[in-house]
Short mmCIF file of C-alpha atoms and ligand atoms in Angstrom, two decimals:
data_model
loop_
_atom_site.label_atom_id
_atom_site.label_comp_id
_atom_site.label_asym_id
_atom_site.label_seq_id
_atom_site.Cartn_x
_atom_site.Cartn_y
_atom_site.Cartn_z
CA MET A 1 26.88 83.50 95.58
CA PRO A 2 23.13 83.16 93.57
CA LEU A 3 20.87 80.45 96.26
CA GLY A 4 20.93 78.17 92.88
CA TYR A 5 24.23 76.89 93.75
CA THR A 6 25.90 73.50 96.23
CA PHE A 7 28.67 71.96 96.74
CA ALA A 8 29.50 67.86 96.48
CA LEU A 9 32.38 65.87 96.46
CA ILE A 10 32.92 62.37 94.44
CA LYS A 11 34.71 61.27 97.59
CA PRO A 12 37.39 58.97 97.19
CA SER A 13 35.86 55.26 97.41
CA ALA A 14 34.04 56.48 93.67
CA CYS A 15 36.95 58.57 92.74
CA ARG A 16 39.22 54.39 92.98
CA LYS A 17 36.39 52.61 90.62
CA ASN A 18 37.40 54.86 87.95
CA HIS A 19 32.69 56.33 88.62
CA VAL A 20 34.21 60.01 88.11
CA GLY A 21 33.13 60.24 84.36
CA PRO A 22 29.78 58.53 84.53
CA ILE A 23 29.13 60.68 87.99
CA LEU A 24 30.09 63.81 86.34
CA ALA A 25 28.48 62.56 82.98
CA MET A 26 24.29 62.41 84.77
CA ILE A 27 25.72 65.20 86.76
CA ASN A 28 25.46 67.76 83.72
CA GLN A 29 22.18 65.56 82.26
CA ALA A 30 20.17 66.85 85.20
CA GLY A 31 20.32 69.98 84.49
CA PHE A 32 23.64 70.68 86.39
CA ARG A 33 26.26 73.28 84.99
CA ILE A 34 29.80 73.02 86.22
CA SER A 35 31.16 76.18 88.66
CA ALA A 36 34.07 74.78 89.27
CA ILE A 37 35.79 71.64 89.19
CA ARG A 38 39.30 69.91 91.44
CA SER A 39 40.84 66.57 91.92
CA THR A 40 42.43 67.10 95.65
CA LYS A 41 43.18 64.94 98.71
CA LEU A 42 42.44 65.87 101.60
CA THR A 43 44.50 65.42 105.39
CA LYS A 44 42.62 63.65 107.98
CA GLN A 45 42.43 66.77 109.47
CA GLU A 46 40.70 68.91 106.87
CA ALA A 47 37.80 65.79 107.49
CA GLU A 48 37.73 66.56 110.61
CA THR A 49 36.99 70.49 110.05
CA PHE A 50 34.94 69.72 106.25
CA TYR A 51 32.67 67.24 109.52
CA GLU A 52 33.37 70.36 111.62
CA MET A 53 29.57 69.62 112.24
CA HIS A 54 29.74 65.95 112.36
CA ARG A 55 32.26 65.44 115.71
CA GLY A 56 31.29 63.48 118.50
CA LYS A 57 29.16 61.63 116.49
CA GLU A 58 29.99 57.14 116.37
CA PHE A 59 30.71 57.40 112.76
CA TYR A 60 33.17 61.22 112.97
CA ASP A 61 37.09 59.69 112.74
CA SER A 62 35.42 56.29 110.50
CA LEU A 63 34.58 59.04 108.43
CA CYS A 64 37.48 61.19 108.73
CA GLU A 65 39.92 58.34 108.00
CA PHE A 66 37.48 57.19 104.23
CA MET A 67 37.52 61.27 103.19
CA SER A 68 41.05 62.15 103.44
CA SER A 69 42.36 57.75 102.00
CA GLY A 70 42.14 58.53 98.46
CA PRO A 71 41.71 61.72 95.78
CA ILE A 72 38.58 63.85 95.66
CA ILE A 73 36.40 65.33 92.87
CA ALA A 74 35.63 68.52 94.12
CA LEU A 75 32.62 70.81 92.36
CA LEU A 76 30.26 74.09 93.23
CA LEU A 77 26.91 73.25 90.84
CA GLU A 78 24.85 75.60 89.91
CA LYS A 79 20.84 75.06 88.99
CA ASP A 80 18.23 76.29 90.05
CA ASN A 81 17.37 74.42 93.32
CA ALA A 82 20.35 73.38 93.28
CA ILE A 83 20.51 71.94 96.79
CA GLU A 84 17.17 70.10 96.97
CA ASP A 85 17.33 69.07 93.09
CA PHE A 86 21.48 67.49 93.89
CA ARG A 87 20.12 65.79 97.45
CA LYS A 88 17.19 64.59 95.36
CA LEU A 89 19.08 63.11 92.14
CA ILE A 90 22.30 61.16 94.32
CA GLY A 91 19.35 59.44 96.58
CA ASN A 92 19.32 58.43 100.04
CA THR A 93 22.81 58.58 103.10
CA ASN A 94 22.01 54.60 103.50
CA PRO A 95 22.10 53.08 99.55
CA ASP A 96 19.48 50.37 101.22
CA MET A 97 17.06 52.82 100.94
CA ALA A 98 17.76 55.41 98.24
CA GLU A 99 15.39 55.07 94.51
CA GLU A 100 16.99 53.82 91.38
CA GLY A 101 18.52 55.08 89.07
CA THR A 102 20.23 58.19 92.03
CA ILE A 103 23.57 58.34 92.20
CA ARG A 104 24.33 56.96 95.62
CA LYS A 105 22.01 53.69 94.01
CA MET A 106 23.45 52.68 91.63
CA PHE A 107 27.13 53.79 93.01
CA ALA A 108 27.42 54.12 96.85
CA GLU A 109 29.69 51.12 98.16
CA SER A 110 28.07 51.55 101.85
CA LEU A 111 26.45 54.06 104.25
CA GLN A 112 29.43 55.18 104.88
CA LYS A 113 31.62 55.08 100.37
CA ASN A 114 28.27 56.48 99.76
CA ALA A 115 29.99 57.95 96.26
CA VAL A 116 28.72 61.61 96.75
CA HIS A 117 28.99 64.18 98.74
CA GLY A 118 25.61 67.42 99.01
CA SER A 119 25.25 69.74 100.99
CA ASP A 120 22.14 70.61 103.14
CA SER A 121 21.76 74.34 103.03
CA VAL A 122 22.88 77.41 101.69
CA GLU A 123 24.83 78.24 104.47
CA ASN A 124 27.08 75.14 104.89
CA MET A 125 26.89 75.20 101.00
CA LYS A 126 28.70 78.61 101.52
CA ARG A 127 31.05 77.65 103.35
CA GLU A 128 32.06 74.02 102.14
CA ALA A 129 32.73 76.64 98.42
CA ASP A 130 34.49 78.24 100.63
CA PHE A 131 36.90 75.31 102.05
CA PHE A 132 37.36 74.78 98.18
CA PHE A 133 37.99 76.74 96.32
CA ASN A 134 38.63 80.55 95.91
CA GLN A 135 36.81 83.09 93.22
CA ARG A 136 39.27 82.89 91.06
CA GLU A 137 38.43 78.89 90.11
CA ARG A 138 34.38 80.57 90.02
CA TYR A 139 33.03 80.44 86.36
N1 UDP B 1 27.48 58.77 107.78
C1 UDP B 1 28.37 57.38 108.05
N2 UDP B 1 27.44 56.21 109.13
C2 UDP B 1 26.41 56.68 109.59
C3 UDP B 1 25.79 58.41 108.46
C4 UDP B 1 26.39 58.67 107.71
O1 UDP B 1 29.32 57.29 107.95
O2 UDP B 1 25.28 56.56 109.94
C5 UDP B 1 29.25 59.40 106.23
C6 UDP B 1 28.01 58.59 105.57
O3 UDP B 1 29.19 59.12 104.41
C7 UDP B 1 27.84 59.67 104.66
C8 UDP B 1 28.31 61.71 105.97
O4 UDP B 1 28.91 60.03 107.08
O5 UDP B 1 27.41 60.23 103.62
C9 UDP B 1 27.76 62.33 106.34
O6 UDP B 1 25.97 62.30 107.18
P1 UDP B 1 24.99 62.67 106.35
O7 UDP B 1 23.93 62.38 107.29
O8 UDP B 1 25.23 65.21 106.65
O9 UDP B 1 24.50 62.28 105.51
P2 UDP B 1 23.78 63.34 103.83
O10 UDP B 1 23.85 64.42 104.31
O11 UDP B 1 26.06 63.10 103.16
O12 UDP B 1 23.67 62.68 102.88
MG1 MG B 2 25.38 65.80 105.39
#
């Protein structure tokens, strides 16, 4: 997969509050093309595998409980410099520290319920994209 992709999730809290449309609009307006998209729901075990790198941290169990608490939207997004640009678009992990106009500033409810996930490296993007999408679902 070329480097111009990132993987994203709209988290259960943002889906519950019907923020999916506005968040997708911001993503498109920022120049990202949607390569793959699906509404799905993780089991607790699947959330634990997705967030494997955080296993052992104090927030891990609660995070996996939350991430499996309701439907999510999985996204593969294409743009030059996608990983870095998407992290800028969503803002700081902690919404209190996120810049005005970022997705997390606008839609996060808390540090845990911070509206969206975005890949932090090419390696993790590939792993995360493969976790959700087969090749026939990517255009
Ligand atoms: N998280 C949390 N408490 C923390 C740090 C992180 O609940 O102290 C949650 C939050 O939902 C975050 C996710 O765990 O988005 C993954 O953490 P990471 O440090 O990878 O932040 P991100 O890459 O999502 O900005
Ligand atoms: Mg992360």
